XYZ file of C-alpha atoms in Angstrom:
780
model
C 141.551 158.008 129.472
C 138.912 155.753 130.938
C 136.234 158.110 129.663
C 137.700 157.967 126.152
C 137.896 154.206 126.240
C 134.336 154.005 127.474
C 133.163 156.202 124.607
C 134.957 154.029 122.109
C 133.217 150.980 123.521
C 129.908 152.769 123.273
C 130.595 153.758 119.693
C 131.546 150.196 118.770
C 128.522 148.720 120.500
C 126.254 151.315 118.918
C 127.722 150.593 115.515
C 127.273 146.847 115.952
C 123.720 147.343 117.128
C 122.953 149.597 114.182
C 124.504 147.091 111.768
C 122.458 144.294 113.297
C 119.290 146.355 113.041
C 119.974 147.212 109.405
C 120.700 143.552 108.676
C 117.337 142.602 110.148
C 115.459 145.378 108.385
C 117.196 144.936 105.027
C 118.182 141.261 104.706
C 120.428 140.375 101.822
C 118.753 138.346 99.052
C 120.896 135.511 97.742
C 118.226 133.411 96.009
C 118.004 133.550 92.238
C 115.671 131.755 89.815
C 117.952 129.076 88.415
C 117.390 126.923 85.388
C 115.996 123.524 86.317
C 118.512 120.873 85.311
C 117.674 117.159 85.145
C 120.662 114.879 85.625
C 121.271 111.169 85.182
C 122.592 108.852 87.875
C 126.193 109.763 86.946
C 125.409 113.515 87.204
C 125.480 114.107 83.461
C 122.872 116.639 82.381
C 120.119 115.103 80.266
C 117.737 118.061 80.101
C 117.740 121.740 81.018
C 114.950 124.299 81.241
C 115.106 128.088 81.083
C 114.781 129.871 84.412
C 111.607 131.754 85.260
C 113.182 134.931 83.861
C 114.153 133.106 80.628
C 117.852 132.786 81.392
C 120.210 129.890 80.997
C 121.372 130.141 84.596
C 122.442 126.672 85.700
C 123.447 125.979 89.258
C 127.070 124.869 89.665
C 127.759 122.961 92.864
C 130.908 123.495 94.915
C 132.468 120.202 93.774
C 132.174 121.392 90.171
C 134.497 124.333 90.870
C 137.920 122.863 90.167
C 141.092 124.226 91.776
C 142.279 125.451 88.359
C 139.042 127.382 87.800
C 139.203 128.843 91.278
C 142.858 129.930 90.895
C 142.220 131.531 87.498
C 139.231 133.519 88.755
C 140.944 134.664 91.933
C 144.120 135.706 90.121
C 142.154 137.759 87.643
C 139.441 139.239 89.865
C 140.410 139.168 93.546
C 143.778 137.819 94.694
C 143.016 138.584 98.346
C 139.510 137.136 98.323
C 140.176 134.799 101.252
C 141.781 137.544 103.350
C 139.422 140.540 103.287
C 135.933 140.922 104.860
C 134.222 141.672 101.556
C 135.953 145.050 101.091
C 139.637 145.333 100.265
C 140.831 148.561 101.946
C 144.174 148.625 100.093
C 142.529 148.270 96.694
C 139.940 150.847 97.697
C 142.570 153.452 98.660
C 144.628 152.740 95.539
C 141.585 153.127 93.273
C 140.509 156.350 94.939
C 144.018 157.811 94.508
C 144.164 156.940 90.822
C 140.707 158.326 90.173
C 141.548 161.619 91.949
C 144.836 162.017 90.056
C 143.279 161.381 86.654
C 139.969 163.075 87.324
C 138.043 160.105 86.026
C 137.339 156.498 86.924
C 140.289 154.482 85.734
C 140.415 151.753 88.321
C 137.853 149.874 90.372
C 138.188 148.334 93.787
C 135.399 145.814 93.577
C 136.034 142.517 95.288
C 134.341 139.316 94.217
C 131.913 139.803 97.094
C 131.020 143.292 95.873
C 130.570 141.986 92.328
C 128.164 139.408 93.684
C 126.179 142.233 95.255
C 125.971 144.018 91.898
C 124.896 140.820 90.152
C 122.208 140.216 92.753
C 121.039 143.848 92.918
C 122.077 145.804 89.799
C 122.372 149.592 90.420
C 123.822 152.622 88.701
C 127.491 153.213 89.527
C 127.313 156.167 91.896
C 129.146 156.873 95.142
C 125.975 156.473 97.179
C 125.254 153.115 95.585
C 128.860 152.183 96.280
C 128.215 152.638 99.984
C 125.216 150.327 99.715
C 127.421 147.760 97.982
C 129.897 147.990 100.868
C 127.155 147.239 103.368
C 125.731 144.402 101.295
C 129.201 142.912 100.841
C 129.707 142.883 104.606
C 126.304 141.209 104.970
C 127.272 138.491 102.509
C 130.493 137.840 104.349
C 128.594 137.453 107.608
C 125.907 135.129 106.268
C 127.874 133.067 103.728
C 131.193 131.282 103.717
C 133.922 132.242 101.240
C 133.264 129.065 99.258
C 129.562 129.900 99.033
C 130.281 133.454 97.911
C 132.664 132.226 95.200
C 130.078 129.642 94.104
C 127.397 132.327 93.922
C 129.702 134.550 91.888
C 130.458 131.814 89.368
C 126.734 131.021 89.049
C 125.866 134.629 88.186
C 128.670 135.616 85.788
C 127.230 137.169 82.586
C 128.269 135.683 79.247
C 126.110 137.670 76.902
C 122.631 137.074 75.549
C 120.665 135.047 78.120
C 123.589 132.922 79.330
C 124.670 133.337 82.938
C 126.959 131.285 85.124
C 130.080 129.246 84.490
C 128.097 125.996 84.171
C 125.732 127.366 81.536
C 128.603 128.829 79.516
C 130.633 125.632 79.795
C 127.783 123.459 78.521
C 126.469 125.781 75.842
C 129.823 126.911 74.391
C 132.022 123.869 74.995
C 129.487 121.070 75.420
C 130.950 119.832 78.693
C 130.573 120.467 82.449
C 133.034 122.769 84.246
C 134.901 119.804 85.702
C 136.103 118.789 82.242
C 137.263 122.201 81.005
C 140.848 122.476 79.857
C 143.067 125.313 81.074
C 142.543 127.175 77.788
C 138.769 126.745 77.999
C 138.419 127.838 81.607
C 140.661 130.830 80.946
C 138.361 131.759 78.078
C 135.369 131.664 80.390
C 137.100 133.790 83.047
C 137.798 136.718 80.716
C 134.421 137.045 78.998
C 132.269 138.311 81.933
C 134.173 141.638 82.007
C 133.487 142.248 78.308
C 130.534 140.014 77.286
C 129.519 142.309 74.425
C 132.886 142.606 72.668
C 134.171 139.120 73.461
C 131.394 137.046 71.852
C 132.179 133.356 71.696
C 131.279 131.803 68.393
C 131.190 135.207 66.668
C 134.545 136.778 67.555
C 136.622 133.765 68.446
C 139.877 135.252 67.160
C 139.590 138.302 69.405
C 138.672 136.045 72.308
C 141.669 133.836 71.573
C 144.049 136.791 71.627
C 142.672 138.004 74.962
C 142.812 134.463 76.310
C 146.457 134.066 75.363
C 147.302 137.423 76.945
C 145.951 136.213 80.250
C 147.577 132.822 79.879
C 150.952 134.572 79.615
C 150.158 136.561 82.738
C 149.371 133.276 84.498
C 152.728 131.998 83.306
C 154.593 135.066 84.542
C 152.976 134.804 87.963
C 153.550 131.067 88.253
C 149.856 130.412 88.782
C 150.023 127.344 86.530
C 152.969 125.202 85.317
C 154.713 126.443 82.169
C 154.064 123.174 80.320
C 150.330 123.517 80.946
C 150.434 127.134 79.768
C 152.269 126.162 76.561
C 149.642 123.517 75.797
C 146.855 126.001 76.467
C 148.425 128.620 74.187
C 148.583 126.077 71.359
C 144.980 124.954 71.811
C 142.647 126.272 69.084
C 139.427 127.999 70.047
C 136.461 126.361 68.326
C 133.723 127.376 70.747
C 130.263 127.995 69.368
C 126.809 128.223 70.824
C 125.093 124.868 71.215
C 121.565 123.999 72.209
C 121.137 123.194 75.867
C 120.716 119.464 76.629
C 117.187 118.402 75.715
C 117.234 114.620 76.099
C 114.452 112.494 77.615
C 111.811 115.229 77.263
C 108.935 113.085 78.563
C 110.557 112.295 81.901
C 112.170 115.726 82.223
C 108.858 117.518 81.698
C 107.150 115.169 84.123
C 109.666 115.770 86.923
C 110.136 119.485 86.331
C 106.420 120.247 86.227
C 106.187 120.193 89.998
C 109.742 121.309 90.753
C 110.357 124.431 88.698
C 112.231 126.067 91.597
C 114.545 123.095 92.075
C 117.898 123.822 90.384
C 118.985 120.178 90.054
C 116.710 117.129 89.775
C 118.827 114.011 90.174
C 117.275 111.012 88.449
C 118.083 107.319 88.580
C 118.499 107.107 84.793
C 121.613 105.311 83.551
C 122.778 107.053 80.368
C 124.110 103.888 78.713
C 120.886 101.970 79.355
C 118.804 104.943 78.226
C 120.776 105.414 75.008
C 120.554 101.717 74.133
C 116.829 101.639 74.836
C 116.118 104.758 72.795
C 118.078 103.426 69.832
C 116.349 100.041 69.898
C 112.911 101.638 70.168
C 113.568 104.046 67.323
C 114.963 101.354 65.043
C 112.117 98.987 65.864
C 109.388 101.544 65.191
C 111.041 102.423 61.904
C 110.699 98.766 60.880
C 107.068 98.289 61.936
C 105.925 101.620 60.487
C 105.260 99.757 57.241
C 102.365 98.029 59.064
C 100.882 101.391 60.094
C 102.301 101.026 63.614
C 103.902 104.322 64.586
C 104.852 104.349 68.235
C 106.215 102.509 71.246
C 107.050 103.160 74.881
C 109.467 101.361 77.220
C 110.213 101.441 80.938
C 113.260 99.660 82.429
C 113.327 99.109 86.214
C 116.007 97.752 88.541
C 114.192 95.121 90.626
C 116.381 95.485 93.700
C 116.156 99.270 94.082
C 113.038 99.940 91.954
C 115.054 102.671 90.254
C 113.988 103.540 86.729
C 117.030 103.025 84.497
C 115.473 103.969 81.146
C 112.327 105.877 80.234
C 111.132 106.165 76.639
C 107.730 107.826 76.306
C 107.587 107.594 72.509
C 109.784 106.743 69.547
C 110.274 110.406 68.585
C 109.157 113.263 70.830
C 109.388 115.755 67.978
C 107.167 113.751 65.616
C 103.950 115.728 66.022
C 102.176 113.811 63.247
C 102.377 110.512 65.142
C 101.703 112.049 68.557
C 105.300 111.839 69.691
C 104.713 114.228 72.587
C 102.256 111.816 74.208
C 103.943 110.054 77.121
C 103.300 106.362 76.491
C 104.587 105.435 79.938
C 101.727 107.342 81.570
C 99.017 107.022 78.902
C 95.963 105.048 80.049
C 95.330 102.095 77.763
C 93.500 98.762 77.786
C 95.778 96.072 79.311
C 94.570 93.151 77.223
C 95.561 89.938 79.037
C 98.449 91.364 81.056
C 96.497 91.231 84.353
C 96.013 87.462 84.217
C 99.207 86.629 86.177
C 97.932 88.703 89.095
C 94.580 86.896 89.005
C 96.213 83.467 88.973
C 98.472 84.528 91.844
C 95.414 85.546 93.873
C 93.786 82.195 93.041
C 96.924 80.358 94.236
C 96.799 82.305 97.493
C 93.073 81.656 97.900
C 93.651 77.903 97.606
C 91.393 77.678 94.558
C 93.975 76.168 92.216
C 97.483 74.820 91.950
C 99.532 74.890 88.723
C 98.172 71.543 87.533
C 94.556 72.053 88.583
C 92.155 71.409 85.714
C 90.072 74.265 84.287
C 87.510 73.853 81.513
C 88.153 75.993 78.457
C 84.741 75.655 76.816
C 82.161 78.164 75.534
C 80.543 79.786 78.561
C 78.039 82.571 79.008
C 78.515 84.581 82.197
C 75.789 86.669 83.749
C 72.236 87.273 82.687
C 70.193 89.803 80.806
C 71.933 92.817 79.360
C 74.947 92.069 81.573
C 75.663 88.692 80.015
C 79.191 88.088 78.832
C 80.475 85.328 76.561
C 84.250 85.583 76.000
C 86.281 83.656 73.458
C 89.980 83.020 73.038
C 92.384 85.005 70.902
C 92.499 82.254 68.265
C 88.700 81.705 68.513
C 89.261 78.099 69.551
C 88.573 76.206 72.769
C 90.778 73.562 74.341
C 88.513 71.642 76.693
C 90.030 70.675 80.065
C 93.479 72.268 80.591
C 95.792 72.810 83.549
C 95.923 76.201 85.248
C 99.531 76.709 84.184
C 98.613 75.896 80.578
C 95.695 78.325 80.732
C 97.939 81.128 82.024
C 100.879 80.384 79.719
C 98.528 80.244 76.745
C 96.478 83.214 77.946
C 93.136 81.431 77.650
C 90.208 83.751 78.260
C 87.327 81.564 79.487
C 89.340 79.971 82.356
C 90.502 83.450 83.392
C 86.954 84.816 83.528
C 85.797 81.753 85.488
C 88.674 82.227 87.885
C 87.830 85.900 88.365
C 84.236 84.912 89.104
C 85.510 82.520 91.789
C 88.124 84.879 93.247
C 85.750 87.832 93.134
C 86.025 91.028 91.133
C 86.227 93.166 94.316
C 89.294 91.209 95.445
C 91.113 91.850 92.162
C 90.119 95.528 92.171
C 91.270 96.094 95.747
C 94.570 94.338 95.031
C 95.163 96.518 91.977
C 94.346 99.616 93.998
C 96.860 98.477 96.586
C 99.418 98.044 93.811
C 98.906 101.639 92.668
C 96.531 101.349 89.687
C 95.029 104.841 89.754
C 92.547 104.526 86.892
C 91.138 101.277 88.280
C 90.457 103.131 91.518
C 88.346 105.604 89.568
C 86.589 102.915 87.515
C 86.019 100.482 90.404
C 82.235 100.744 90.589
C 81.821 100.069 86.855
C 84.204 97.120 86.482
C 83.077 93.548 85.959
C 84.382 90.211 84.732
C 85.587 91.727 81.457
C 88.337 93.646 83.270
C 90.550 90.556 83.255
C 90.499 90.628 79.432
C 91.261 94.330 79.140
C 88.044 96.002 80.260
C 89.790 98.596 82.458
C 92.446 101.288 82.143
C 96.118 100.904 83.096
C 99.441 102.540 82.297
C 102.773 101.045 81.305
C 104.248 102.338 84.549
C 101.612 100.534 86.626
C 102.026 97.239 84.783
C 105.815 97.356 84.992
C 105.591 98.071 88.725
C 103.232 95.105 89.142
C 105.543 92.686 87.338
C 108.522 93.960 89.321
C 106.457 92.938 92.347
C 106.326 89.384 90.973
C 110.112 89.464 90.681
C 110.361 90.696 94.288
C 108.377 87.872 95.813
C 104.938 89.454 95.594
C 105.820 92.764 97.266
C 105.052 95.930 95.284
C 106.914 99.226 95.669
C 106.480 102.347 93.596
C 109.212 102.948 91.035
C 111.845 105.578 91.888
C 112.679 108.322 89.401
C 114.876 110.449 91.632
C 117.998 109.497 93.544
C 117.410 108.729 97.199
C 120.163 109.989 99.499
C 121.388 108.206 102.597
C 120.308 111.001 104.910
C 116.751 110.799 103.647
C 114.074 108.636 105.194
C 114.358 104.890 104.797
C 113.180 103.248 101.618
C 109.428 102.560 101.553
C 108.496 99.036 102.454
C 106.949 96.805 99.842
C 103.210 96.186 100.007
C 102.526 92.435 99.761
C 99.909 91.685 97.125
C 100.889 88.029 96.687
C 102.648 85.551 98.910
C 106.216 84.608 97.910
C 104.886 81.148 97.074
C 102.213 82.455 94.717
C 104.664 84.883 93.131
C 107.068 82.012 92.423
C 104.288 79.885 90.888
C 103.364 82.794 88.607
C 107.013 83.295 87.634
C 107.516 79.584 87.018
C 104.507 79.556 84.696
C 105.477 82.698 82.794
C 108.927 81.231 82.110
C 107.546 78.379 80.011
C 108.551 78.416 76.363
C 105.785 76.227 74.943
C 103.240 78.975 74.488
C 101.572 80.885 71.654
C 102.986 84.306 72.548
C 106.530 83.309 71.573
C 107.290 85.424 68.479
C 107.138 83.593 65.161
C 110.671 84.625 64.347
C 113.710 82.375 64.257
C 116.092 85.141 65.243
C 114.150 85.933 68.377
C 113.833 82.276 69.280
C 117.537 81.685 68.704
C 118.498 84.586 70.972
C 115.737 84.005 73.498
C 116.667 85.523 76.871
C 115.786 83.701 80.049
C 112.910 85.766 81.361
C 109.382 85.440 82.637
C 107.003 87.435 80.473
C 103.369 88.021 79.638
C 101.834 89.589 76.573
C 98.549 91.349 75.985
C 96.562 92.617 73.024
C 93.671 94.998 73.578
C 90.297 94.755 71.893
C 90.440 96.020 68.328
C 94.225 95.434 68.229
C 94.946 98.935 69.458
C 97.555 98.069 72.085
C 100.307 95.463 72.121
C 101.957 94.748 75.482
C 104.849 92.624 76.612
C 106.110 92.826 80.194
C 109.078 90.690 81.231
C 111.455 90.277 84.127
C 114.419 88.370 85.418
C 116.231 88.803 88.723
C 117.880 92.078 87.682
C 115.417 93.980 85.536
C 111.755 94.369 84.758
C 111.042 95.814 81.314
C 107.657 96.987 80.138
C 106.955 97.454 76.419
C 103.933 98.991 74.743
C 103.578 99.219 70.953
C 100.721 100.813 69.027
C 99.333 104.145 67.882
C 98.570 107.012 70.224
C 95.659 107.863 67.950
C 93.969 104.615 69.035
C 93.793 103.257 65.495
C 93.809 99.468 65.470
C 96.052 97.466 63.167
C 95.319 93.873 62.055
C 98.990 92.901 62.405
C 99.256 94.257 65.964
C 99.636 91.696 68.754
C 101.535 91.398 71.984
C 103.322 88.258 70.833
C 104.517 89.317 67.395
C 104.706 93.092 67.826
C 105.742 93.902 71.393
C 107.636 90.768 72.469
C 110.381 90.986 69.784
C 111.297 94.427 71.127
C 111.220 93.062 74.681
C 113.636 90.277 73.734
C 115.948 92.730 71.982
C 116.059 94.905 75.077
C 116.897 92.026 77.407
C 119.552 90.717 75.029
C 121.123 94.172 74.801
C 120.906 95.114 78.482
C 121.375 91.812 80.286
C 122.729 89.220 77.877
C 124.151 86.188 79.744
C 123.192 87.693 83.084
C 125.568 86.563 85.843
C 122.714 86.312 88.317
C 120.902 83.047 88.799
C 117.233 82.330 88.416
C 114.375 82.501 90.864
C 114.375 79.696 93.398
C 111.268 78.281 95.025
C 110.758 79.587 98.573
C 111.001 76.107 100.103
C 113.761 76.704 102.661
C 113.358 78.124 106.128
C 110.847 77.579 108.921
C 108.187 79.796 107.304
C 108.358 78.229 103.861
C 105.013 76.842 102.734
C 105.704 75.743 99.165
C 106.047 71.993 98.742
C 105.504 69.227 96.206
C 102.839 66.541 96.279
C 101.465 63.743 94.137
C 98.326 64.562 92.182
C 96.112 62.893 89.647
C 96.921 64.382 86.226
C 93.269 64.095 85.195
C 92.066 66.616 87.777
C 95.120 68.082 89.511
C 93.694 66.926 92.839
C 94.985 64.490 95.449
C 94.779 60.988 93.936
C 91.811 58.842 94.846
C 91.415 55.081 94.813
C 90.455 55.017 91.141
C 93.415 57.157 89.969
C 95.971 54.989 88.195
C 98.341 57.719 86.999
C 100.378 60.034 89.204
C 102.101 63.385 88.673
C 103.968 65.942 90.790
C 102.670 69.428 91.453
C 103.481 72.395 93.668
C 101.075 73.341 96.426
C 100.991 75.854 99.259
C 100.762 74.068 102.589
C 97.776 75.095 104.623
C 96.291 77.029 101.700
C 95.830 74.819 98.648
C 92.693 72.675 98.603
C 93.153 69.047 99.611
C 90.221 67.517 97.733
C 90.278 63.893 96.690
C 90.137 63.328 92.966
C 86.682 62.431 91.664
C 87.311 62.481 87.946
C 85.766 59.024 87.665
C 82.373 57.769 88.795
C 81.382 54.185 89.686
C 78.086 53.132 88.010
C 76.212 49.803 87.926
C 75.044 48.787 84.434
C 73.721 45.734 82.709
C 76.226 43.343 81.164
C 75.937 45.077 77.770
C 76.492 48.520 79.256
C 73.274 49.936 77.826
C 71.309 50.617 81.012
C 72.455 52.065 84.320
C 71.000 51.240 87.714
C 70.551 53.178 90.906
C 70.469 51.664 94.381
C 66.678 51.500 94.176
C 66.496 49.433 90.986
C 69.784 47.509 91.204
C 69.043 43.850 90.268
C 70.239 41.024 92.480
C 72.161 39.456 89.605
C 73.622 40.503 86.276
C 74.723 44.028 87.234
C 78.274 45.050 86.334
C 80.262 47.743 88.128
C 81.837 50.094 85.615
C 83.864 53.318 85.755
C 82.838 56.402 83.745
C 84.374 59.879 83.514
C 82.678 62.278 85.905
C 82.409 65.208 83.514
C 80.930 68.585 84.226
C 77.755 69.356 82.250
C 79.486 72.187 80.380
C 82.236 69.797 79.287
C 79.743 67.199 78.104
C 77.938 69.838 76.092
C 81.245 70.903 74.558
C 82.126 67.302 73.649
C 78.688 66.871 72.130
C 78.957 69.974 69.941
C 82.479 69.067 68.850
C 81.544 65.395 68.404
C 84.358 64.333 70.667
C 83.698 60.734 71.793
C 83.675 59.966 75.495
C 82.319 57.177 77.662
C 78.870 58.420 78.659
C 76.876 56.876 81.477
C 74.099 54.752 79.928
C 70.495 55.945 80.308
C 68.871 55.089 83.598
C 66.778 51.942 83.899
C 63.441 52.915 82.294
C 61.588 50.473 84.545
C 62.840 52.175 87.724
C 59.886 53.368 89.772
C 61.836 55.939 91.782
C 61.257 59.624 90.942
C 64.364 61.707 91.434
C 63.650 64.706 93.607
C 63.377 68.258 92.404
C 66.111 70.453 93.768
C 68.923 68.001 93.147
C 72.305 69.474 92.386
C 72.200 67.815 88.952
C 69.261 69.859 87.637
C 69.626 70.792 83.958
C 71.388 74.130 83.519
C 69.721 76.311 80.880
C 72.540 78.055 79.022
C 70.429 79.754 76.345
C 68.642 82.055 76.625
C 69.908 83.889 79.695
C 67.619 84.254 82.643
C 66.113 87.761 82.715
C 67.103 88.602 79.159
C 65.120 91.019 77.020
C 64.638 90.264 73.333
C 63.367 92.743 70.738
C 61.743 91.149 67.691
C 59.866 92.204 64.599
C 56.398 90.608 64.934
C 56.111 90.410 61.143
C 59.396 88.566 60.809
C 60.297 87.119 64.235
C 63.756 85.647 64.719
C 64.320 82.277 66.332
C 65.688 81.884 69.853
C 67.840 78.889 70.642
C 67.114 76.738 73.679
C 70.187 74.945 75.042
C 71.107 73.284 78.301
C 73.810 71.364 80.127
C 72.612 68.152 81.710
C 74.172 65.548 83.954
C 76.173 62.694 82.472
C 73.417 60.176 83.219
C 70.699 62.055 81.289
C 69.556 60.579 78.004
C 66.860 63.072 77.022
C 65.470 66.457 78.058
C 62.014 68.019 77.637
C 61.536 71.674 76.757
C 58.497 73.663 77.919
C 57.421 77.220 77.132
C 54.840 78.647 79.530
C 54.322 75.086 80.844
C 53.527 73.793 77.363
C 55.689 70.963 75.980
C 57.617 72.042 72.907
C 59.604 68.900 72.161
C 61.851 66.150 73.462
C 65.557 66.422 72.551
C 69.006 65.076 73.305
C 70.814 67.001 76.082
C 73.323 68.551 73.678
C 70.769 69.223 70.927
C 69.750 72.789 70.166
C 66.038 73.570 69.981
C 64.727 76.708 68.266
C 61.475 78.568 68.890
C 59.772 81.648 67.419
C 58.477 83.521 70.450
C 55.663 86.030 70.667
C 55.925 89.291 72.626
C 55.407 88.874 76.336
C 56.933 87.152 79.349
C 58.075 83.608 78.618
C 58.631 80.914 81.205
C 61.108 78.421 79.750
C 61.537 75.086 81.517
C 63.853 72.155 80.906
C 63.285 68.741 82.522
C 65.465 65.669 82.167
C 64.470 62.014 82.089
C 65.323 61.728 85.787
C 62.573 64.125 86.811
C 64.853 67.101 87.541
C 64.066 70.486 86.026
C 65.037 74.191 85.893
C 63.055 77.308 85.009
C 64.009 80.740 83.654
C 62.034 83.752 82.459
C 62.729 86.095 79.572
C 60.891 89.102 78.153
C 60.161 89.421 74.433
C 59.258 92.890 73.168
C 58.078 94.081 69.785
C 60.300 96.663 68.104
């Protein structure tokens, strides 16, 4: 007896060892190439792709298998699914008996687990293959739970053509996910896999309905479902037909799926309601502006708190091949126009160069020398003279921005943009100059929207999120500070102003103006119109133009892109319950405060400053210079001659106050014939010679030092000589190669006809100060 028992133990152990060895040598394969499905934040499917083997095989998760679906499948296919180890011995014996009695196969004994094996590894139906199925079924039961096996079965069910799985069939034939199937619909989908060729939904619906009702009555007889539910299901008509798989948001879906083709479900942060509203507004808007030869637009909507992308519109119509609808406008590299100016002003605030009411001169200015010279002008081709920094930013003035970039430093702006994620700027860095602040670089709508969301988040930039982040994943990435909270608030406060030229010339838009901070931009040649805006909840980026790059005279950020931006904010966040941005003045680390300034200069008032104004400043950062907008000068009683300390008479001199204007501003006033109180000419009888090297030397503004000029010797063109001189200069003297050309007023233009060669051009004022430049003239 002991010997027999010992042999049985040996047999069992040997069998287990053999089974383990076979399991290791021939592992069961449960992975299948599923269709990649892109879902919105509420799990609705927005786009689906064919699997690698060109099947509609969508992955149904366990929570999508409803109790009713589970009960219907188990009643029809395997009532004892939860009780057998993958093989039902009773069903197996019963099937074998019937087959032997009839001499043919009349009954099968396949469990759901065994059917899964056949779906994973299709084989001919032979007795030897049946033994393999038995082994594979046992393997599945060992490695997977019952719920996982049932899920796998439902994901592989054949429904004819290239449709596999309950989820694919539910969406394609009924246009809804499995969770929303009625009893009649789910019964329909449980009977088709056994006869997918004869029971063709959409083609033989009447035959399918009859078979469905037959099984519904069997459910009723068995008590699987309540009689009332069965009666309703029997009365439900069958209108199923094949639909196209969801194909919404193709730009984003293609972008996400390109690197995740083996991922069955890509869960995005898109909110369907926000997406639908955005798409409709974009399409309607482009239809209206198409009359102006403007054919496309792109929009990105971001939640500022989470940085989740709520809406993504790459073009007005993806299927419009003629207008380049398949180009993704969110990722396309375009010229930013003036949209980078807020970042520059924020950097200048943080560098202590300016405060909102600091004065900047908006006058014609030539930057650089030689072939690299650069002379920008404003959008309206006008200049405004001295303006405040906040006015310059709100009105998007170009010359003050270029001057500010020169002071901040192009490398600082480039490195900040690289830190903020501007990929194209990183590639272009070595070739970028002052013109980048006016659009001379490449950016994308995604990068600009991310940047402006950083303004809304106190100067900290985080990359936008397209996919849902789960709690068990790593913590959210920390924001990279590109501006201080104080500078970010000053930028926001400026961009909120309504008195500005980029407010659309449209009463409807002005009447329904949302409370937002926004900045517009128009690229050179009117090829791109931008408008990026934000409030506390959302940041919305809008681009309007043509993907072909064709410019349109009517295209501008203010009148083309901003109306769409306002429509989007009014539709998505009208009467927002959230408040507005507050200055970061509370707390021990707060550095933003208010101070009195002189409105003439924006600096701390001096003794001669009569007026006062209030301005923000960053403590410990903003410059604390005393205002020097006025200069004390001694003159004669008539105010016709000025005196220095060397020639000041003992009697008769009068102390007067004159504006202390920069030479460039005096030149601008002279050209525009704007009257101002100029310092009288210096006493001609003064014997003192003012030293060379003084800071007030004349500044030669034309031509540029180091320039090369190509002329036709037979018909040479004239070159203008121009300078900026100090306020106390009455006359200047022009020299070419140390030869006097003529005497002129400081603001007067002098013209010469040069000969080929190197020219030394000198300008001396009546105070003895002078400057020299050299240019090269070549014959063509």
